[in-house]
Amino acid sequence: MLLILTVLTLVVTCTAGKTRTWLSNTNFDNPANWEGNKLPCSTSNVIFPLKHKMPVQLGKELQIHSLFLSDNGALLLPKNGKITFTSETKDSSCGGGDIRFTRRKQRYWIDPENWSGSNAATPHLERVPCFDDELIFPENHSFYVGLPRFFSNAASVTIDGQKLVGWNWKKFLNDKIGRRTFQPHLAPLAVYNYPCPQNDDCDCHIITYDEEICPLMKVENAEEDCHFPVLPFGFCNSICGAYILLKGGNLGEIRRELDEFTSENGVIGHVSKTNGYIQIVLVEKGDYTGNIEHLASQFKEKISSKKLFKTYVKLETSKQAVVKNPVQKAIGYIFFYLFIAVAILCTVILYYQDYCVNVPFPSFGSTAELGAFRFARFQNESGSGDEDGEILEVCPPDPAREERRQSFYNPIYSQDKEGPDDSFTLSTLTQLEADVADSTPSNN
């Protein structure tokens, strides 16, 4: 591993556009880069992976017990920095032992999580550097960055206080530190202050690379916080908030009105040109309450009254908040399952009693009643020709129904009813059979 001494130079620059700062680093003193998220100490055996390419920035003073270097890598020492190796193996304030540098992967240029300069209302695809952004990699830090493989542009890149533009950027990419810091070093990234040809902001063409950028984002489920979330241009997933689309207008004036409105109403806002529209995004600070629908309409009316745009396209907002209170959710579940239980009970009752209710038949122009079900049970007794009939009713008869004349006569189902012309019933039949039996002479 190479030990490279770097002299840091501070260059004061004035920025004219948006400024974004790189957030990740490969520093020695960053616990996230070490096994167990613990920094090495005076009794530690520091071990770098055998195959290790990234540069590592050291602090001004470093005390360790031993150091195992990789085959290919770089330790960056600040000016007047030093490394001290101790013979101590035990220290009450230091756990000691072997500790490994675990950072392996690059952090990607097109990952929105790696850049500052955005808020919750900024579309994900606009959180990645655009052509007019000035980018800063903090001093006294080392980095391992995966550059985009598609053409992209930035106004300038500042590394260790040195502002790089055009040829200076290309030259840096081809030196030893540049090759280790940015890969691939031949990526089509242009660093040139290319002004927008229009008087107002231009579209950031990075928005067309959603297929490369969105897979790097953490998936957020907005449906857990609100009903009917919205999806503005440039977002990789739906959000709880609102957005307004306009055609034509004074973007600078709208931005000033938005800054004033958000500070007065405690919301977060972002305005930009995208896909040929002026898009205004509004989200609430903190937990979602559903008040954003009213606020978005209020802001739209405000800029409309001042005639800051030419054509209104649309306004979309998410709806009411999802209840997260455990007690309220429990009550909601209780009522839901109670409703299901009652519905099932009613279905069972109707299933067993549906033949006892009136069933409408609209095709006949009136309501026809379904008569009560009845069964007749016959019992044969040994040594006797008598048959006693017993009638069982499944449902109690309806008195009103009993008065209705039947369309035909059935002695089993209507034993207590008169036929159309006579009163022949099962009881009469039984009595006649008995009379015949009595009148027949006995063989004895």
Coordinates of C-alpha atoms in Angstrom, one line a residue:
M1 CA 0.0 0.0 0.0
L2 CA 1.2 3.5 -0.9
L3 CA 1.6 6.1 1.8
I4 CA 0.8 9.4 0.0
L5 CA 1.4 12.7 1.6
T6 CA -1.1 15.4 0.5
V7 CA -0.8 19.1 1.1
L8 CA -4.2 20.7 1.5
T9 CA -4.9 24.0 -0.1
L10 CA -7.9 26.1 0.7
V11 CA -9.4 28.0 -2.2
V12 CA -12.3 30.4 -1.5
T13 CA -14.9 30.3 -4.3
C14 CA -18.1 32.0 -4.9
T15 CA -21.0 29.8 -6.1
A16 CA -23.7 31.0 -8.4
G17 CA -26.0 27.9 -8.7
K18 CA -27.2 25.2 -6.4
T19 CA -24.5 23.7 -4.2
R20 CA -24.5 20.0 -3.3
T21 CA -22.1 18.3 -0.9
W22 CA -21.0 14.6 -1.1
L23 CA -22.0 12.9 2.2
S24 CA -20.2 9.5 2.2
N25 CA -16.5 9.0 2.9
T26 CA -13.8 6.3 3.4
N27 CA -12.1 8.0 6.3
F28 CA -10.1 6.1 8.9
D29 CA -11.9 7.8 11.7
N30 CA -15.4 6.9 10.4
P31 CA -16.8 4.1 12.6
A32 CA -19.2 3.0 9.8
N33 CA -16.1 1.8 7.8
W34 CA -15.0 -0.6 10.5
E35 CA -16.1 -4.0 11.8
G36 CA -18.6 -3.6 14.6
N37 CA -18.8 0.2 14.0
K38 CA -15.9 0.7 16.3
L39 CA -12.7 2.7 15.7
P40 CA -9.2 1.2 16.2
C41 CA -7.3 2.2 19.3
S42 CA -3.8 2.0 20.8
T43 CA -4.0 -1.8 21.3
S44 CA -5.7 -2.7 18.0
N45 CA -4.3 -4.8 15.2
V46 CA -5.6 -2.9 12.1
I47 CA -6.2 -5.1 9.2
F48 CA -7.0 -3.9 5.6
P49 CA -8.5 -6.3 3.1
L50 CA -5.9 -8.0 0.8
K51 CA -7.7 -6.6 -2.3
H52 CA -8.3 -3.1 -1.4
K53 CA -8.3 -0.2 -3.9
M54 CA -10.0 2.7 -2.3
P55 CA -8.0 5.6 -0.6
V56 CA -8.3 6.1 3.1
Q57 CA -7.8 9.4 4.8
L58 CA -5.9 9.3 8.1
G59 CA -6.2 11.7 11.0
K60 CA -3.3 13.9 12.1
E61 CA -2.4 11.5 14.9
L62 CA -2.9 7.8 14.9
Q63 CA -1.9 5.3 17.6
I64 CA -2.3 1.6 16.9
H65 CA -0.5 -1.7 17.9
S66 CA 0.1 -3.0 14.4
L67 CA -1.0 -2.4 10.8
F68 CA -1.6 -5.0 8.0
L69 CA -1.7 -3.4 4.6
S70 CA -3.4 -4.5 1.4
D71 CA -1.7 -5.3 -1.9
N72 CA -3.0 -2.2 -3.6
G73 CA -4.4 0.8 -1.8
A74 CA -3.6 4.3 -0.5
L75 CA -3.4 5.9 2.9
L76 CA -3.7 9.7 2.7
L77 CA -1.7 11.5 5.4
P78 CA -2.5 15.1 6.1
K79 CA 0.3 17.7 6.4
N80 CA 2.3 17.0 9.6
G81 CA 0.3 13.9 10.2
K82 CA 1.9 10.9 12.0
I83 CA 1.3 7.2 12.9
T84 CA 2.5 5.8 16.2
F85 CA 2.9 2.1 16.8
T86 CA 2.6 1.1 20.5
S87 CA 3.9 -2.0 22.3
E88 CA 0.8 -2.1 24.6
T89 CA -1.5 -5.1 24.3
K90 CA -3.9 -4.2 27.1
D91 CA -5.7 -0.9 27.9
S92 CA -8.7 -0.5 30.1
S93 CA -10.1 2.1 27.7
C94 CA -9.4 0.1 24.6
G95 CA -10.7 -3.3 23.7
G96 CA -7.8 -4.0 21.3
G97 CA -7.4 -7.2 19.3
D98 CA -7.9 -7.5 15.5
I99 CA -10.2 -5.0 13.9
R100 CA -10.9 -5.0 10.2
F101 CA -11.7 -2.3 7.7
T102 CA -15.0 -3.5 6.2
R103 CA -15.9 -0.8 3.7
R104 CA -15.9 -2.5 0.3
K105 CA -18.3 -1.0 -2.2
Q106 CA -18.4 2.3 -4.0
R107 CA -21.0 4.9 -3.4
Y108 CA -22.8 5.9 -6.6
W109 CA -22.8 9.3 -8.0
I110 CA -26.4 8.8 -9.2
D111 CA -27.6 7.7 -5.7
P112 CA -29.7 10.6 -4.3
E113 CA -28.9 9.5 -0.7
N114 CA -25.2 10.5 -1.2
W115 CA -25.9 14.2 -1.9
S116 CA -27.1 17.1 0.3
G117 CA -29.0 20.1 -0.9
S118 CA -32.5 18.6 -1.1
N119 CA -35.6 18.4 1.0
A120 CA -38.5 16.0 1.3
A121 CA -40.4 17.8 -1.5
T122 CA -37.5 17.5 -4.0
P123 CA -38.1 14.9 -6.7
H124 CA -35.7 12.0 -6.3
L125 CA -34.3 12.4 -9.8
E126 CA -33.5 16.1 -9.0
R127 CA -31.5 15.2 -5.9
V128 CA -28.8 13.9 -8.2
P129 CA -26.4 16.6 -9.6
C130 CA -27.7 18.5 -12.6
F131 CA -25.8 20.5 -15.2
D132 CA -25.8 23.8 -13.3
D133 CA -24.9 22.4 -9.8
E134 CA -21.7 23.1 -8.1
L135 CA -20.4 20.0 -6.2
I136 CA -18.2 19.9 -3.1
F137 CA -16.3 17.0 -1.8
P138 CA -15.3 18.0 1.8
E139 CA -11.7 18.7 2.7
N140 CA -9.7 16.2 4.8
H141 CA -11.9 13.3 3.5
S142 CA -11.4 10.4 1.2
F143 CA -14.0 9.0 -1.2
Y144 CA -14.8 6.0 -3.3
V145 CA -17.3 7.1 -6.0
G146 CA -18.9 5.2 -8.8
L147 CA -19.4 7.6 -11.7
P148 CA -22.5 7.4 -14.0
R149 CA -22.1 5.4 -17.2
F150 CA -24.4 7.8 -19.1
F151 CA -23.5 11.3 -20.1
S152 CA -24.0 13.9 -17.3
N153 CA -22.8 17.3 -16.5
A154 CA -22.0 19.5 -13.5
A155 CA -20.9 23.2 -13.3
S156 CA -17.8 22.4 -11.1
V157 CA -16.3 19.9 -8.7
T158 CA -14.4 21.1 -5.6
I159 CA -12.0 18.6 -4.0
D160 CA -9.8 19.4 -1.0
G161 CA -10.7 23.1 -1.6
Q162 CA -9.6 23.1 -5.3
K163 CA -12.3 24.0 -7.8
L164 CA -12.0 21.8 -10.9
V165 CA -13.6 22.7 -14.2
G166 CA -13.1 21.4 -17.7
W167 CA -9.5 20.3 -18.4
N168 CA -8.5 20.4 -14.7
W169 CA -11.2 17.9 -13.9
K170 CA -10.0 15.5 -16.6
K171 CA -6.4 15.9 -15.4
F172 CA -7.4 15.0 -11.8
L173 CA -9.3 11.9 -13.0
N174 CA -6.1 10.6 -14.6
D175 CA -3.7 11.0 -11.6
K176 CA -3.1 8.4 -8.9
I177 CA -5.7 9.7 -6.4
G178 CA -8.3 10.5 -9.0
R179 CA -8.1 7.0 -10.4
R180 CA -8.6 5.5 -6.9
T181 CA -11.4 7.9 -5.9
F182 CA -13.5 8.0 -9.1
Q183 CA -14.3 4.9 -11.2
P184 CA -14.4 4.4 -14.0
H185 CA -12.1 7.3 -14.7
L186 CA -13.2 7.5 -18.3
A187 CA -16.9 7.9 -17.5
P188 CA -18.8 10.5 -19.7
L189 CA -19.0 13.1 -16.9
A190 CA -18.5 16.6 -18.1
V191 CA -17.6 19.4 -15.7
Y192 CA -18.2 22.7 -17.4
N193 CA -20.1 25.8 -16.5
Y194 CA -22.8 25.5 -19.1
P195 CA -25.3 28.3 -18.6
C196 CA -29.0 27.8 -19.3
P197 CA -29.7 29.5 -22.6
Q198 CA -33.1 30.7 -21.3
N199 CA -33.6 33.6 -18.9
D200 CA -35.1 31.1 -16.4
D201 CA -34.3 27.6 -15.2
C202 CA -33.9 24.8 -17.6
D203 CA -35.1 21.2 -17.3
C204 CA -32.6 18.9 -15.6
H205 CA -32.1 16.2 -18.2
I206 CA -31.0 13.7 -15.5
I207 CA -34.8 13.1 -15.0
T208 CA -34.7 10.8 -18.1
Y209 CA -32.5 8.3 -16.3
D210 CA -35.1 7.0 -13.8
E211 CA -34.3 3.3 -14.7
E212 CA -30.7 3.8 -13.4
I213 CA -31.5 6.0 -10.4
C214 CA -34.7 4.6 -8.9
P215 CA -33.4 1.0 -8.2
L216 CA -30.8 2.7 -5.9
M217 CA -33.6 4.3 -3.8
K218 CA -35.1 2.8 -0.7
V219 CA -38.7 1.8 -1.3
E220 CA -41.1 3.9 0.8
N221 CA -44.8 2.8 1.2
A222 CA -46.8 6.0 1.3
E223 CA -50.0 4.0 1.8
E224 CA -49.0 3.4 5.4
D225 CA -49.4 7.2 6.0
C226 CA -52.2 8.4 3.7
H227 CA -55.0 7.4 1.5
F228 CA -54.5 7.9 -2.3
P229 CA -50.9 9.1 -2.4
V230 CA -49.7 11.1 -5.4
L231 CA -46.8 10.6 -7.8
P232 CA -45.3 13.9 -9.1
F233 CA -42.8 13.9 -11.9
G234 CA -39.3 12.8 -10.8
F235 CA -40.4 10.7 -7.8
C236 CA -39.5 7.0 -7.7
N237 CA -42.5 6.2 -5.5
S238 CA -45.8 7.8 -4.5
I239 CA -45.8 10.4 -1.6
C240 CA -48.2 11.9 0.9
G241 CA -48.4 15.5 -0.4
A242 CA -49.6 17.6 -3.3
Y243 CA -48.3 18.9 -6.6
I244 CA -49.4 21.6 -9.0
L245 CA -48.5 21.7 -12.7
L246 CA -48.4 25.0 -14.6
K247 CA -47.5 26.0 -18.2
G248 CA -45.5 29.1 -18.6
G249 CA -44.8 31.7 -15.9
N250 CA -42.1 33.4 -13.8
L251 CA -40.3 30.7 -12.0
G252 CA -38.3 33.1 -9.9
E253 CA -41.4 34.8 -8.6
I254 CA -43.1 31.5 -7.9
R255 CA -40.1 30.3 -6.0
R256 CA -40.1 33.5 -3.8
E257 CA -43.8 33.1 -3.2
L258 CA -43.3 29.4 -2.3
D259 CA -40.5 30.2 0.2
E260 CA -42.7 32.8 1.9
F261 CA -45.7 30.4 1.9
T262 CA -43.8 27.4 3.3
S263 CA -42.2 29.5 6.2
E264 CA -45.6 30.9 7.2
N265 CA -47.5 27.6 7.1
G266 CA -44.9 25.1 8.3
V267 CA -44.7 23.0 5.1
I268 CA -41.9 21.9 2.8
G269 CA -42.0 23.0 -0.9
H270 CA -40.0 22.6 -4.1
V271 CA -40.5 24.2 -7.5
S272 CA -38.7 23.3 -10.7
K273 CA -39.1 22.9 -14.5
T274 CA -39.7 19.3 -15.5
N275 CA -41.1 17.7 -18.7
G276 CA -42.0 21.1 -20.0
Y277 CA -44.1 22.1 -16.9
I278 CA -43.5 24.2 -13.8
Q279 CA -44.0 21.7 -11.0
I280 CA -44.7 22.7 -7.4
V281 CA -44.5 20.0 -4.8
L282 CA -45.7 20.4 -1.2
V283 CA -45.4 18.0 1.7
E284 CA -46.0 18.4 5.4
K285 CA -43.3 18.6 8.1
G286 CA -43.3 15.6 10.4
D287 CA -46.2 13.2 10.4
Y288 CA -48.8 13.5 7.7
T289 CA -52.2 15.0 8.9
G290 CA -54.1 15.5 5.6
N291 CA -54.0 19.3 5.9
I292 CA -51.9 19.5 2.7
E293 CA -55.0 19.4 0.5
H294 CA -56.2 22.7 1.9
L295 CA -52.7 24.3 1.8
A296 CA -52.1 23.3 -1.8
S297 CA -55.4 24.9 -2.9
Q298 CA -54.6 28.0 -0.9
F299 CA -51.1 28.4 -2.6
K300 CA -52.6 27.8 -6.1
E301 CA -55.1 30.6 -5.5
K302 CA -52.4 32.9 -4.2
I303 CA -50.1 32.6 -7.3
S304 CA -53.2 32.7 -9.5
S305 CA -54.4 36.0 -8.1
K306 CA -50.9 37.5 -8.8
K307 CA -50.9 36.1 -12.3
L308 CA -47.6 34.4 -12.0
F309 CA -48.3 31.7 -14.6
K310 CA -50.0 31.5 -18.0
T311 CA -51.9 28.2 -17.9
Y312 CA -53.1 26.1 -15.0
V313 CA -52.9 22.3 -15.8
K314 CA -53.9 20.4 -12.6
L315 CA -53.6 20.0 -8.9
E316 CA -53.4 16.6 -7.2
T317 CA -53.3 15.9 -3.5
S318 CA -53.3 12.8 -1.3
K319 CA -56.3 12.3 0.9
Q320 CA -56.8 11.8 4.7
A321 CA -54.2 10.4 6.9
V322 CA -54.1 6.7 7.9
V323 CA -55.0 6.2 11.6
K324 CA -51.9 5.1 13.5
N325 CA -53.2 5.3 17.1
P326 CA -53.1 1.8 18.5
V327 CA -56.3 2.3 20.5
Q328 CA -58.2 3.7 17.4
K329 CA -56.8 0.9 15.2
A330 CA -57.9 -1.7 17.8
I331 CA -61.4 -0.2 18.0
G332 CA -61.6 -0.2 14.2
Y333 CA -60.6 -3.9 14.0
I334 CA -63.2 -4.8 16.7
F335 CA -66.0 -3.1 14.7
F336 CA -64.8 -4.7 11.5
Y337 CA -64.7 -8.2 12.8
L338 CA -68.0 -7.6 14.7
F339 CA -69.6 -6.6 11.4
I340 CA -68.3 -9.7 9.7
A341 CA -69.6 -11.9 12.5
V342 CA -73.1 -10.3 12.4
A343 CA -73.2 -10.7 8.6
I344 CA -72.3 -14.4 8.9
L345 CA -74.9 -15.0 11.6
C346 CA -77.6 -13.3 9.5
T347 CA -76.6 -15.4 6.5
V348 CA -77.0 -18.6 8.5
I349 CA -80.4 -17.5 9.9
L350 CA -81.7 -16.7 6.5
Y351 CA -80.3 -19.9 5.1
Y352 CA -82.4 -22.0 7.5
Q353 CA -85.5 -19.8 7.5
D354 CA -85.7 -18.6 3.9
Y355 CA -88.6 -21.0 3.2
C356 CA -90.6 -19.2 5.9
V357 CA -90.4 -15.7 4.4
N358 CA -92.3 -14.0 1.7
V359 CA -90.4 -14.1 -1.6
P360 CA -91.2 -11.4 -4.2
F361 CA -91.7 -12.4 -7.8
P362 CA -91.7 -9.1 -9.7
S363 CA -92.4 -10.9 -13.0
F364 CA -95.9 -11.7 -11.8
G365 CA -96.6 -8.1 -10.9
S366 CA -97.4 -9.0 -7.3
T367 CA -95.9 -10.7 -4.3
A368 CA -96.3 -14.4 -4.1
E369 CA -96.0 -16.1 -0.8
L370 CA -94.1 -19.3 -0.3
G371 CA -96.2 -21.5 2.0
A372 CA -94.9 -23.1 5.1
F373 CA -93.1 -26.4 4.7
R374 CA -94.9 -29.5 6.1
F375 CA -94.1 -33.2 6.2
A376 CA -96.4 -36.1 6.8
R377 CA -95.1 -39.1 8.8
F378 CA -96.8 -42.5 8.5
Q379 CA -96.5 -45.3 11.0
N380 CA -97.5 -48.9 10.3
E381 CA -98.4 -51.0 13.3
S382 CA -97.9 -54.8 13.3
G383 CA -101.1 -56.9 12.9
S384 CA -103.2 -54.0 12.0
G385 CA -104.2 -52.4 8.7
D386 CA -104.5 -49.1 10.3
E387 CA -102.2 -46.3 9.3
D388 CA -102.0 -43.3 11.6
G389 CA -100.8 -40.2 9.9
E390 CA -98.9 -37.5 11.9
I391 CA -98.2 -34.2 10.3
L392 CA -95.1 -32.2 11.4
E393 CA -94.7 -28.5 10.7
V394 CA -91.2 -27.2 10.1
C395 CA -92.4 -23.6 10.4
P396 CA -95.5 -22.3 12.1
P397 CA -98.2 -21.6 9.6
D398 CA -99.1 -18.1 8.7
P399 CA -102.8 -17.4 9.5
A400 CA -103.0 -15.1 6.5
R401 CA -101.5 -17.7 4.3
E402 CA -103.9 -20.4 5.6
E403 CA -106.9 -18.4 4.2
R404 CA -105.5 -18.4 0.7
R405 CA -107.0 -20.9 -1.7
Q406 CA -104.4 -23.3 -3.3
S407 CA -104.1 -23.7 -7.0
F408 CA -104.7 -27.5 -6.6
Y409 CA -105.7 -29.8 -3.9
N410 CA -103.0 -32.0 -2.2
P411 CA -104.2 -34.2 0.7
I412 CA -100.7 -34.5 2.2
Y413 CA -99.7 -30.9 2.3
S414 CA -103.1 -29.4 2.8
Q415 CA -105.0 -31.9 5.0
D416 CA -106.8 -29.1 6.8
K417 CA -107.9 -27.3 3.7
E418 CA -111.0 -27.8 1.6
G419 CA -110.6 -28.7 -2.0
P420 CA -112.1 -26.7 -4.8
D421 CA -115.4 -28.7 -4.6
D422 CA -115.3 -31.0 -1.5
S423 CA -113.5 -31.7 1.8
F424 CA -111.7 -35.0 1.2
T425 CA -108.9 -35.3 3.7
L426 CA -106.5 -37.9 4.9
S427 CA -108.5 -38.3 8.1
T428 CA -111.6 -39.1 6.0
L429 CA -109.7 -41.7 4.0
T430 CA -108.5 -43.4 7.2
Q431 CA -112.0 -43.5 8.6
L432 CA -113.4 -45.1 5.4
E433 CA -110.8 -47.8 5.5
A434 CA -111.7 -48.6 9.1
D435 CA -115.4 -48.8 8.3
V436 CA -114.7 -51.2 5.4
A437 CA -112.7 -53.4 7.7
D438 CA -115.5 -53.5 10.3
S439 CA -118.1 -54.4 7.8
T440 CA -116.2 -57.2 6.2
P441 CA -117.3 -60.6 7.6
S442 CA -114.7 -62.5 9.6
N443 CA -113.6 -65.8 8.2
N444 CA -113.8 -67.2 11.7

